[in-house]
Coordinates of C-alpha atoms in Angstrom, one line a residue:
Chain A
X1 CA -24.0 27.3 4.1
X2 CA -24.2 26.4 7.9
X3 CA -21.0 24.9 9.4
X4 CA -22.6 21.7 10.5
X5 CA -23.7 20.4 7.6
X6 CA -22.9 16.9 6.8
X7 CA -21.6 18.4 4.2
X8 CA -19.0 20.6 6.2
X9 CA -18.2 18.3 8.3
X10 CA -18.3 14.7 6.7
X11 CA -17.5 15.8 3.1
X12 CA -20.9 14.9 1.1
X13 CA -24.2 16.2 0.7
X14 CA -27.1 14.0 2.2
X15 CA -30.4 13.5 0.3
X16 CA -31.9 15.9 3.2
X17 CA -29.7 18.3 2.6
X18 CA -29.6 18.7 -1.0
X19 CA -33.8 18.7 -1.2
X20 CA -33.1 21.4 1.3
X21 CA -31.6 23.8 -0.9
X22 CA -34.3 23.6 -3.4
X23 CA -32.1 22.3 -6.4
X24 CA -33.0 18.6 -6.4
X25 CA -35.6 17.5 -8.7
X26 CA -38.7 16.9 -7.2
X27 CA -40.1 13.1 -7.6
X28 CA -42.7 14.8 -10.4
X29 CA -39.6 15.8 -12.4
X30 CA -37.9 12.1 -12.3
X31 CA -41.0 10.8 -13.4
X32 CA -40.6 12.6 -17.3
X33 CA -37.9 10.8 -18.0
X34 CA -34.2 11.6 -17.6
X35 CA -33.2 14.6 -15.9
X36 CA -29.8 16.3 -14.6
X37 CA -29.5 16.6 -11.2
X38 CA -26.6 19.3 -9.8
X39 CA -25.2 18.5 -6.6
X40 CA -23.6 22.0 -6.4
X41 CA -24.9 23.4 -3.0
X42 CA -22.1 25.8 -2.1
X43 CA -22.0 29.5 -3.6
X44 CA -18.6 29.4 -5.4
X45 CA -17.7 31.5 -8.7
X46 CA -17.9 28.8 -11.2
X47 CA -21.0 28.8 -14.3
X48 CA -19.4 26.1 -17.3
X49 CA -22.6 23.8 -16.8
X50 CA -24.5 27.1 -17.5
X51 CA -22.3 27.9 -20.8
X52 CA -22.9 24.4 -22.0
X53 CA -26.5 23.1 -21.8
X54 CA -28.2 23.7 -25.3
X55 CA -31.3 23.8 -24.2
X56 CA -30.9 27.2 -21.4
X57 CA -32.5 24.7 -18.7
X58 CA -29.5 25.3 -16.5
X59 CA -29.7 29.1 -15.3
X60 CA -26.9 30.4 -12.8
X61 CA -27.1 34.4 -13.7
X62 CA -25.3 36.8 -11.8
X63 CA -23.7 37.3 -9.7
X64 CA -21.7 33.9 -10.6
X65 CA -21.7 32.5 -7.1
X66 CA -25.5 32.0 -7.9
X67 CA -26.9 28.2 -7.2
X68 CA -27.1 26.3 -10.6
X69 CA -30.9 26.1 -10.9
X70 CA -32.3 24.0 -13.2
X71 CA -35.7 24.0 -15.0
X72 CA -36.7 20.2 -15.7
X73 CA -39.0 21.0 -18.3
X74 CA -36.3 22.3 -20.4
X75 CA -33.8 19.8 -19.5
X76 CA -33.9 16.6 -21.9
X77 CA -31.4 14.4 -19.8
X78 CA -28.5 15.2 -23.0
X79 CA -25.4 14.9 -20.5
X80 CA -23.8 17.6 -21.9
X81 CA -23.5 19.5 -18.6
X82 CA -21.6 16.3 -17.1
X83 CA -18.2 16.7 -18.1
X84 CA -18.7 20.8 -18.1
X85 CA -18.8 20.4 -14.1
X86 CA -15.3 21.3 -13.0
X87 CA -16.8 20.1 -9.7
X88 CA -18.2 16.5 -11.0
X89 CA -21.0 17.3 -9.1
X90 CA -23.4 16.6 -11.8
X91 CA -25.0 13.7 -13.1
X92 CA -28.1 12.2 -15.0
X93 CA -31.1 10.1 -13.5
X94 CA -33.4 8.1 -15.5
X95 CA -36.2 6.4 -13.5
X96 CA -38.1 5.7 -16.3
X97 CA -35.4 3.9 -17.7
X98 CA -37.3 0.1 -17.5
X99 CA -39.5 -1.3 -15.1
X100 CA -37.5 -2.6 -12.5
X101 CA -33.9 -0.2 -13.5
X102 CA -33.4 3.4 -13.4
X103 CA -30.0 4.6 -15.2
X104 CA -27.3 6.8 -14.2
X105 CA -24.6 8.7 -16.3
X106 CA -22.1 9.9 -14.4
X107 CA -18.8 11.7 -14.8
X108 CA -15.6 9.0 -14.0
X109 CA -11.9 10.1 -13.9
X110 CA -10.6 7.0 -13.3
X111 CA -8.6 3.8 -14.7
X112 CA -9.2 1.5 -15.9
X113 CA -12.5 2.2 -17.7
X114 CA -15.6 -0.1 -17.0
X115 CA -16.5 -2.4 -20.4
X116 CA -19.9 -2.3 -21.6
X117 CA -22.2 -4.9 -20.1
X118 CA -19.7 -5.1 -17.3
X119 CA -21.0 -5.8 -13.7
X120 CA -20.0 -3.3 -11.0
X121 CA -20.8 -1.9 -8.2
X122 CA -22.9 0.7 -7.2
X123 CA -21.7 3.2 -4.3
X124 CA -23.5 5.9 -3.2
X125 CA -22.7 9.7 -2.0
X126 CA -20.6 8.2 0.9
X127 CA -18.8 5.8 -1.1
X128 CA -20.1 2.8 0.1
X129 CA -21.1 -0.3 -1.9
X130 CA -25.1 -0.4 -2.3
X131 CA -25.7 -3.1 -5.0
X132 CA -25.0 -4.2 -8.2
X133 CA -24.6 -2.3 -11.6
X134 CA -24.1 -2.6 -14.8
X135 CA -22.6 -0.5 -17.7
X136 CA -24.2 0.2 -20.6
X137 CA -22.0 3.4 -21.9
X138 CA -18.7 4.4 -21.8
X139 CA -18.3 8.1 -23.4
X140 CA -15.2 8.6 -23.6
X141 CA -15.1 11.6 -26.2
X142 CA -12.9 14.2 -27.0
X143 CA -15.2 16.7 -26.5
X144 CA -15.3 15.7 -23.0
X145 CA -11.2 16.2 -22.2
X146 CA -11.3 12.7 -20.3
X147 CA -13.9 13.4 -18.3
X148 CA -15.3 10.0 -19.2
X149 CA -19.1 9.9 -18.9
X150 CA -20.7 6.3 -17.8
X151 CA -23.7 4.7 -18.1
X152 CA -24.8 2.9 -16.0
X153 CA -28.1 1.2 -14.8
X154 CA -29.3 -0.7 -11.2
X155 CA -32.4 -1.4 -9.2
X156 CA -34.5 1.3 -8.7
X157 CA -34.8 0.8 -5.1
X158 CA -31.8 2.9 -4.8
X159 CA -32.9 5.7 -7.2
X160 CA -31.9 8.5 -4.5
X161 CA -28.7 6.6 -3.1
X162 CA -26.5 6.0 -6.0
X163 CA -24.3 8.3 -7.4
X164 CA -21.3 6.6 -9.1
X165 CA -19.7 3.5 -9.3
X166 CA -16.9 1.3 -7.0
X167 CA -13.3 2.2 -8.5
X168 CA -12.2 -1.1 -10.4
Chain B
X1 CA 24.6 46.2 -17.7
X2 CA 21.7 45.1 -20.2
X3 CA 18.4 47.3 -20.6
X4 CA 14.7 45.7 -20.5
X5 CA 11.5 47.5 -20.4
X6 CA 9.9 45.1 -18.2
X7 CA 11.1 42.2 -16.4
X8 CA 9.0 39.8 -14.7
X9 CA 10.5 37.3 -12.2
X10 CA 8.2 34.2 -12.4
X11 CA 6.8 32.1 -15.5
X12 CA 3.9 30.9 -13.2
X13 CA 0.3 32.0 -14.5
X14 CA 0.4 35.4 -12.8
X15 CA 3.6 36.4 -15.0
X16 CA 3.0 34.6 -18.2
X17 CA -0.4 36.4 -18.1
X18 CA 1.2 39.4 -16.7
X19 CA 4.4 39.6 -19.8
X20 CA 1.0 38.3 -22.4
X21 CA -1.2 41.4 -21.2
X22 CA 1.9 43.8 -21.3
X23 CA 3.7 42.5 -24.6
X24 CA -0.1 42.5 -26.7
X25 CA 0.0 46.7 -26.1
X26 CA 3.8 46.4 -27.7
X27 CA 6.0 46.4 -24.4
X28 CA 9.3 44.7 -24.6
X29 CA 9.2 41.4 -22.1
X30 CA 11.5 39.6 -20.4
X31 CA 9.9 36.4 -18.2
X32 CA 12.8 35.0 -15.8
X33 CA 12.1 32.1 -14.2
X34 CA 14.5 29.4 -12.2
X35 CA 13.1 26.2 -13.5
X36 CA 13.3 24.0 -17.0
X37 CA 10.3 25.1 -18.0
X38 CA 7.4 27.9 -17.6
X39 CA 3.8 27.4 -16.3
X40 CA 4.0 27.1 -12.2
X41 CA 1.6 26.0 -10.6
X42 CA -0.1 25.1 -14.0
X43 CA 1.5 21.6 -15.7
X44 CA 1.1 19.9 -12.6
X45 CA -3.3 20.4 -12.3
X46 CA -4.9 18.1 -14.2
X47 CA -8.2 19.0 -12.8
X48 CA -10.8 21.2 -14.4
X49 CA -10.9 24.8 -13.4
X50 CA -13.7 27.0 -11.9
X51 CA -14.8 30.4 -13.1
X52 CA -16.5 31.2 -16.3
X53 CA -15.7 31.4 -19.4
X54 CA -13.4 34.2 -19.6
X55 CA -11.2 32.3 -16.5
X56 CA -11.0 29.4 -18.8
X57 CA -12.9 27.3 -16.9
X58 CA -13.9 23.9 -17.6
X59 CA -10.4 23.9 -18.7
X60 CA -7.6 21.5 -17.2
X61 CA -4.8 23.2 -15.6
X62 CA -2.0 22.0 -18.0
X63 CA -3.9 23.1 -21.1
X64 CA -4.4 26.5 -19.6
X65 CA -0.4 26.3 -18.9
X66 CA 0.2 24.9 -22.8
X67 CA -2.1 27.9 -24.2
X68 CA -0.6 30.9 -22.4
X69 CA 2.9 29.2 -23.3
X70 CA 1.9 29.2 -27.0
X71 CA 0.9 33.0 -26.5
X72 CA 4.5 33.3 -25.2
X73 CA 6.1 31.7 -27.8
X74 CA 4.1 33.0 -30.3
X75 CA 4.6 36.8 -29.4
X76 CA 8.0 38.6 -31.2
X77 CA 7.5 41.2 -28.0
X78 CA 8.3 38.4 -25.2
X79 CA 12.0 36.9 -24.4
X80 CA 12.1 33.9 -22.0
X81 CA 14.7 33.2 -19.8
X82 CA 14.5 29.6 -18.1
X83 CA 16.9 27.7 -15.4
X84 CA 17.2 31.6 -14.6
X85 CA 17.7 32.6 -11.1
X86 CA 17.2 36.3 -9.7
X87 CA 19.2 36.7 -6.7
X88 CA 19.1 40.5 -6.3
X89 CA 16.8 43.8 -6.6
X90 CA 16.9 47.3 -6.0
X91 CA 14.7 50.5 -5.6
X92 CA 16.6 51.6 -8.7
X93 CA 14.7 48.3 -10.5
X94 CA 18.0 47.3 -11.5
X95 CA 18.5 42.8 -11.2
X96 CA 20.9 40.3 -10.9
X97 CA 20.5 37.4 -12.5
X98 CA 22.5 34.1 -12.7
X99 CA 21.1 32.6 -15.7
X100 CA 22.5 28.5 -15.9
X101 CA 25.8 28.1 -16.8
X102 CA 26.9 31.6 -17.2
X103 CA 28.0 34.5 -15.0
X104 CA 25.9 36.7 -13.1
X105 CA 24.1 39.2 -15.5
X106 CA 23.0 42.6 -14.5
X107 CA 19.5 43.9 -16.1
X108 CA 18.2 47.5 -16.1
X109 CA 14.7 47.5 -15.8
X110 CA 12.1 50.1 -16.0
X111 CA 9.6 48.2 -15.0
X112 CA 9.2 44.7 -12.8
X113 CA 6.5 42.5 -12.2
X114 CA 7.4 40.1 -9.0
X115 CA 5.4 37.0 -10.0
X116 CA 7.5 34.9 -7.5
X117 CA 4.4 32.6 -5.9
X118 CA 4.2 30.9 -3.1
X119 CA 5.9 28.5 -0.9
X120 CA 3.8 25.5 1.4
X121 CA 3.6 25.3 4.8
X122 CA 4.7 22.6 7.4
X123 CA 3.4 21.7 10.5
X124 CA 6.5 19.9 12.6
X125 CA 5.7 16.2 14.4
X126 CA 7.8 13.7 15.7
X127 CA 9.2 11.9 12.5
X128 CA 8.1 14.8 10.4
X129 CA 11.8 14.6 9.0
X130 CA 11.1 10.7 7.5
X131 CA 11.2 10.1 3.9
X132 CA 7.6 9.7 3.2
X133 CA 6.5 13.0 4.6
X134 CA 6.6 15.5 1.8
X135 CA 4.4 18.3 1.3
X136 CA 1.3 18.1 -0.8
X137 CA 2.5 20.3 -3.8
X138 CA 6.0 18.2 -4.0
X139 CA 3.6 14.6 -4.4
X140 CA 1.7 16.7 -7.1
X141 CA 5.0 17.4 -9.0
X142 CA 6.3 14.0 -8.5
X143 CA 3.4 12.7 -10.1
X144 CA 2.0 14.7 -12.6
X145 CA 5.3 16.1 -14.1
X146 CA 7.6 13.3 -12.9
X147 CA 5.4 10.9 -13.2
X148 CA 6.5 8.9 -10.4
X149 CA 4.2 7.9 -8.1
X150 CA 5.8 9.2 -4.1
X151 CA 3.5 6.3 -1.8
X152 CA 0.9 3.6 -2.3
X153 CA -1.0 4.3 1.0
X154 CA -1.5 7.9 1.6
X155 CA -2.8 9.9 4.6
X156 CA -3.2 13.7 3.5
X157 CA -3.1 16.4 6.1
X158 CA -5.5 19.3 5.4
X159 CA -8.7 19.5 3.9
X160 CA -8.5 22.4 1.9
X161 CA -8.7 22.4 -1.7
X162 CA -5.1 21.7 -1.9
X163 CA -5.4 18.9 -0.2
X164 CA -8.6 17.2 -1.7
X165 CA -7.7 17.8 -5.0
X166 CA -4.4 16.4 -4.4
X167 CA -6.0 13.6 -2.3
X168 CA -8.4 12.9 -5.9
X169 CA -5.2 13.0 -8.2
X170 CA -3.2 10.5 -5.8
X171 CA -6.5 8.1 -6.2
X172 CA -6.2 8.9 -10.1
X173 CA -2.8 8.0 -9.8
X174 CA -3.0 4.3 -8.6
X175 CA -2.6 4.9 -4.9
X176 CA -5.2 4.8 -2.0
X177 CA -5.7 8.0 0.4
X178 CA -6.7 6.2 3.6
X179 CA -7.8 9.3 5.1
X180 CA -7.5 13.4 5.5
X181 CA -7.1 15.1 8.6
X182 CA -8.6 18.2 9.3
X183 CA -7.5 20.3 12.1
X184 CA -10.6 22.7 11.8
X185 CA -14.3 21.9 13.3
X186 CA -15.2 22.3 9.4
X187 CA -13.5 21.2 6.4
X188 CA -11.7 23.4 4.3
X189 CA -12.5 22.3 0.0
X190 CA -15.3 22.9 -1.9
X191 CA -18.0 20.6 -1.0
X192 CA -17.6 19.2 -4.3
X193 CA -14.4 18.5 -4.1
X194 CA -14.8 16.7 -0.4
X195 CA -17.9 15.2 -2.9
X196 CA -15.7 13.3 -5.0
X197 CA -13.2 12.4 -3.1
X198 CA -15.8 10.5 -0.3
X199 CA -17.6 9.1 -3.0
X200 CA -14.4 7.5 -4.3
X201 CA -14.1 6.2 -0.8
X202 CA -11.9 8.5 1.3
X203 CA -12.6 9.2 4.9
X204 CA -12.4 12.3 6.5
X205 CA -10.5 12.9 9.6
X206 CA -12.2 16.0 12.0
X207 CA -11.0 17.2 14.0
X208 CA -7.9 15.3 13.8
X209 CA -4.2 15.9 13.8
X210 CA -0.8 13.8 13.6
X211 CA 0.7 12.8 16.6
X212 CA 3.4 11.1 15.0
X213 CA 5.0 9.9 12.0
X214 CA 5.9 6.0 12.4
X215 CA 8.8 4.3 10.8
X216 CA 13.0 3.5 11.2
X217 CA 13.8 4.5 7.6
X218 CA 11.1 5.6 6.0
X219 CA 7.4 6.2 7.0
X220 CA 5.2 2.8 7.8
X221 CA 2.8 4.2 9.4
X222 CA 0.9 7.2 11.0
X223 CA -0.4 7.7 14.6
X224 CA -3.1 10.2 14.6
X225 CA -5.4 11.8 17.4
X226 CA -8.7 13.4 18.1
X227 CA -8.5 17.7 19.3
X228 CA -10.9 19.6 21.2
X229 CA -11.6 23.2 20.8
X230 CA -9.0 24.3 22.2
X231 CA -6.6 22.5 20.1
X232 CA -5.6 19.6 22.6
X233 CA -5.6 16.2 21.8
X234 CA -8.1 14.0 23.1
X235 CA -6.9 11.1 25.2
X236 CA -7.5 7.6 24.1
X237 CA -8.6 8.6 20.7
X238 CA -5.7 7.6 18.7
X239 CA -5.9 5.9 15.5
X240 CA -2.7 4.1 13.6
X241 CA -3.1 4.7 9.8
X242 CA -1.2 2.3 7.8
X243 CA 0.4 4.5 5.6
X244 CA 3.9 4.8 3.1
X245 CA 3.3 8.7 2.7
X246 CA 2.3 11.2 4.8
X247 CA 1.5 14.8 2.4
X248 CA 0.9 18.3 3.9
X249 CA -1.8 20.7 2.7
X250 CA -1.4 23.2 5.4
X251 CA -1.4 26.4 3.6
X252 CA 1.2 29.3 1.9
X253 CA 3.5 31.4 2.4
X254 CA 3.6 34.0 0.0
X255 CA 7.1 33.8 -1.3
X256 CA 8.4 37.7 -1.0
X257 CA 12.3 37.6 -0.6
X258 CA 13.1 39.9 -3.5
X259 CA 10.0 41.9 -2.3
X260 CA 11.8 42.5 0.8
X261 CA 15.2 43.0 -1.0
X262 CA 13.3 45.6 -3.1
X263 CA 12.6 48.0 -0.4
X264 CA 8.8 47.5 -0.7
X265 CA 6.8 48.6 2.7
X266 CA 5.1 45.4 4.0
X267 CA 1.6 44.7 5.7
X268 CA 0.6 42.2 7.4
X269 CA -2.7 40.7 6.5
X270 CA -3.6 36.9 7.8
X271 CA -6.3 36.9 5.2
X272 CA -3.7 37.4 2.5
X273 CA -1.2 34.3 4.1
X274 CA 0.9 36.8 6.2
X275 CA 3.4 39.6 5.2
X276 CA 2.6 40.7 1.8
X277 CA 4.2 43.6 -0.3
X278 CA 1.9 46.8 0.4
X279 CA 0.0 47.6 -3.3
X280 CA -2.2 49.6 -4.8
X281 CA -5.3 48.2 -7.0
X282 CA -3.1 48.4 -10.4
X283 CA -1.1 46.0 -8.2
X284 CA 1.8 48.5 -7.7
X285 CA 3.7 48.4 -4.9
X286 CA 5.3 51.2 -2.7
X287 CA 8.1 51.3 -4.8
X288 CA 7.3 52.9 -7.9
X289 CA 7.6 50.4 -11.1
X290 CA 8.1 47.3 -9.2
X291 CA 4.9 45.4 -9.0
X292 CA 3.6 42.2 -7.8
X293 CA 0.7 39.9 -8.8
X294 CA -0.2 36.5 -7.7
X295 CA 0.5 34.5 -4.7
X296 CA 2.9 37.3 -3.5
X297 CA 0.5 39.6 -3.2
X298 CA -2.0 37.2 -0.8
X299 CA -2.9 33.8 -1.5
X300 CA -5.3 32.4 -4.1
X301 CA -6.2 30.4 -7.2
X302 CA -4.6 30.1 -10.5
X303 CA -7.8 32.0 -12.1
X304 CA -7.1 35.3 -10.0
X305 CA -3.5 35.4 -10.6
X306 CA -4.0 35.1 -14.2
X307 CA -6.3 38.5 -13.8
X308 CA -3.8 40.0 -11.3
X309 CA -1.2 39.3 -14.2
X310 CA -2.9 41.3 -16.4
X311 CA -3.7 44.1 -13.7
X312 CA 0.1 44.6 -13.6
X313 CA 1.1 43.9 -16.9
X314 CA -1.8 46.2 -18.2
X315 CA -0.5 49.4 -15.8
X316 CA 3.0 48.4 -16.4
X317 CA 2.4 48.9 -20.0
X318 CA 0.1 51.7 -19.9
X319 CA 3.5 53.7 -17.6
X320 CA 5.6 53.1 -20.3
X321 CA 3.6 54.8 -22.5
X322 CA 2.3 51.7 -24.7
X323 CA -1.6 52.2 -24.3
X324 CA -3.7 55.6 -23.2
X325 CA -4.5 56.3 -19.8
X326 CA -8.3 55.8 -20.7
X327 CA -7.8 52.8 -22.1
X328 CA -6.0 51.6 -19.6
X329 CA -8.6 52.7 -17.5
X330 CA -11.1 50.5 -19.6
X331 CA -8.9 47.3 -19.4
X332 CA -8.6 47.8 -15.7
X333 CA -12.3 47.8 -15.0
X334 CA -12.9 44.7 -17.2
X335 CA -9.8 42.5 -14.9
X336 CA -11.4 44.2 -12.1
X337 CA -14.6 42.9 -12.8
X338 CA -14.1 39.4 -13.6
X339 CA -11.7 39.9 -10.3
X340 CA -14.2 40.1 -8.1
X341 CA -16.3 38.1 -9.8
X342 CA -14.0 35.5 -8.5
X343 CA -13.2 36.8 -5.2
X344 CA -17.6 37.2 -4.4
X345 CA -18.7 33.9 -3.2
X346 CA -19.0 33.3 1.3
X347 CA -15.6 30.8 0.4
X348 CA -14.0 33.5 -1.6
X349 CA -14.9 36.7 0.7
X350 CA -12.3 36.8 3.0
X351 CA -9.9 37.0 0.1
X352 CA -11.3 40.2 -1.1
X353 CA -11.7 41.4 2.7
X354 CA -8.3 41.4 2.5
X355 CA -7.2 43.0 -0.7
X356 CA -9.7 45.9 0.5
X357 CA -7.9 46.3 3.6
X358 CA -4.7 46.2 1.6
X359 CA -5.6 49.3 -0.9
X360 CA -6.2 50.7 2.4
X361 CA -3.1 50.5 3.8
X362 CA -1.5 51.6 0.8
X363 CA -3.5 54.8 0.7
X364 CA -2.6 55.4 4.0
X365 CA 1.1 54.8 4.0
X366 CA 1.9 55.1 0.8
X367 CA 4.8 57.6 -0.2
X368 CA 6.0 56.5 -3.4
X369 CA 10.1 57.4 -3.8

């Protein structure tokens, strides 16, 4: 990891540096449908997502520091990775998801919850407000120890940007 | 004077797991610790743990805490003293104790486990003495075992994980965290800690320090300032923070009093968080029979003082005559293992650095009495 990485010094990854790394899906990959993408770019000792994805598309290996690597055409966009992430670095993208909408679900630890069809707003990596939402899911089961997963979708013209919604 | 096979000062994750390891091989425990209830560290993270598997990961803190405290309770091998205080040691492992409400009680051990932690560290400012300034750990118990939320308007000092992680449970808790300072010309968490807590809208500070706490009574406000390389603050580059609570995340002490009291040799090893009781890797220290595992013995995560806790309970067992010195041997490698599993990432390295420096020093020095 080199010190002056937005990153190290601001606090989030930017879309440059996570393509960087080689663990963002490539644009190929979001066109199959939905997809996890792992926004885990630092080499700590941590491997739950790997434990939990069904399918083996998530591979982190030894040692456990590894980079989460995952294999989109294993992956089937089941979220069950999401709440796994001690990190809540993981989320899934759907651009397929309608003509003009792409769909998030992403991990939300927050109250109160979001209702479904409720408007809200869309921030991305930085935290700032980028455009509207609006929730289709809220997952809030046991299985994921309140880790609640939302679903959310918004104009696709932000398909890179957004990563989680505006705290209500 | 009252006999024990092992005693272990501390119910914090290190000596529950530490008393759990050494009690499963049929050692007789006794787990003293000074507050109402057991756990540490443990019933005040809400977050989700890293690791794997076998560090519980994926779990929350306070379920890690309720398991091993079900282990406890469970075990016919384990005796728990709470609202316990140990206010003396000696080389001849013998304790005194002021349990609540009684007199002072004298124990005979054959073996101890120090599991004593770690205390935070302050930085000093003008107005640091307001109330409102608190350290990051004392916010964290006021509000996830208190429940009572400390400030509505928070500025957090340190970007470590201590401090994000505390930052993100303040947010969960209903107030805002209108910024973190960091001191360093990087900051200190997991990126995906910094991750979540800048997506929920929290600015970092770098590199920034506080010039001054603001308020008559209690704190209003922060005044904080821009340093250079060197450490100076920059002129004109002062910002006032409205704030109600200022929190510091500025690192640990390991907390070694009895250590000292013990007669254990000392090293000093910054990457360890200062003076720390000399030890060998089975976690013994230079006093035969006393041992140490967890923040005491340098400064890290719940996940490696859970394994440390079973370094020493396993050894302190095994001495007693309770499990074979090959199986022991076995047990060791497999804690030592997921050890350094733990320790092997560029963020965790310096850690093991450390320890590796301090098995050094302990074969150098060591004469055991």
């Amino acid at each position: 990891m080199i010190d002056d990485s937005n990153l190290k010094t601001k606090g989030f990854p930017t879309l440059e540096e996570l393509k960087r790394l080689g663990t963002y899906p490539s644009d190929e990959a979001f066109m199959k449908g939905p997809i996890a993408v792992i926004e885990c770019i630092e080499e700590i000792p941590c491997n739950p997502c790997e434990e939990t994805c069904i399918k083996g598309a998530i591979k982190i290996g030894k040692p456990i520091t590894n980079l989460p690597r995952l294999n989109t055409t294993k992956c089937s966009g089941c979220s069950f990775c999401i709440s796994s992430c001690p990190g809540l670095a993981i989320y899934i993208k759907d651009y397929t998801y309608s003509e003009k909408e792409a769909l998030i679900i992403f991990p939300y630890e927050f109250l109160p919850l979001p209702k479904v069809n409720e408007e809200v707003i869309a921030v991305d990596r930085e935290g700032q407000s980028i455009c509207k939402g609006s929730v289709i899911k809220v997952n809030n089961n046991k299985a994921n120890d309140n880790t609640v997963l939302i679903s959310m979708v918004y104009s696709k013209e932000y398909f890179h940007d957004i990563v989680a919604m505006k705290r209500l | 004077m009252i006999h024990k096979e092992i005693v272990i000062v501390g119910g914090g994750p290190a000596g529950l797991s530490a008393g759990i390891e050494a009690a499963k091989y049929g050692a007789e425990v006794l787990i003293i610790d000074e507050n109402h209830l057991v756990g540490g560290q443990l019933f005040k993270q809400i977050h989700k743990f890293f690791g794997s598997r076998e560090h519980k990961a994926g779990m929350r803190g306070f379920s890690i805490g309720r398991d091993l405290l079900e282990e406890i309770n469970k075990s016919e091998n384990i005796e728990l003293w709470l609202n316990s205080e140990v206010i003396g040691i000696n080389k001849e492992k013998e304790l005194l104790v002021v349990p609540k409400d009684q007199g002072v009680v004298e124990i005979k051990a054959e073996k101890i486990i120090l599991a004593t932690g770690a205390i935070e560290k302050s930085i000093y400012f003008p107005g640091w003495d307001l109330p409102g300034v608190m350290g990051a750990g004392a916010a964290q118990t006021m509000m996830n075992v208190h429940r009572i939320l400390p400030g509505k308007k928070v500025l957090m000092i340190g970007s470590g994980n201590v401090g994000v992680i505390i930052s993100y449970q303040m947010i969960q808790g209903g107030a805002e965290v209108v910024g973190i300072l960091e001191a360093s010309s990087t900051l200190g968490g997991y990126g995906v800690h910094t991750a979540k807590v800048t997506r929920a809208g929290v600015p970092f500070y770098r590199p920034y320090t506080i010039k001054r706490a603001i308020g008559e009574d209690c704190v209003e406000g922060a005044e904080i300032v821009q340093i250079d390389s060197q450490w100076q603050p920059v002129e004109g580059t002062e910002v006032i923070l409205e704030v109600d609570l200022i929190c510091m995340a500025t690192g640990f002490n390991p907390l070694t009093e009895l250590a000292w009291m013990s007669g254990c040799q000392f090293t000093y090893i910054p990457e360890l968080g200062g003076q720390v009781p000399t030890h060998n890797d089975r976690l013994e220290t230079t006093v035969k029979g006393i041992y140490i595992a967890g923040d005491i013995s340098g400064i890290e995560e719940a996940s490696t003082a859970m394994e440390e806790g079973k370094l020493a309970g396993v050894h302190a067992a095994h001495s007693l005559g309770y499990l074979s010195k090959e199986k022991e041997k076995v047990e060791r490698n497999k804690i030592w293992e997921r050890l350094n599993d733990l320790r092997s990432g560029p963020m965790d390295i310096k850690r093991k650095n450390g320890k590796e420096l301090m098995f050094l020093k302990y074969n150098e020095g060591c004469i055991n009495d």
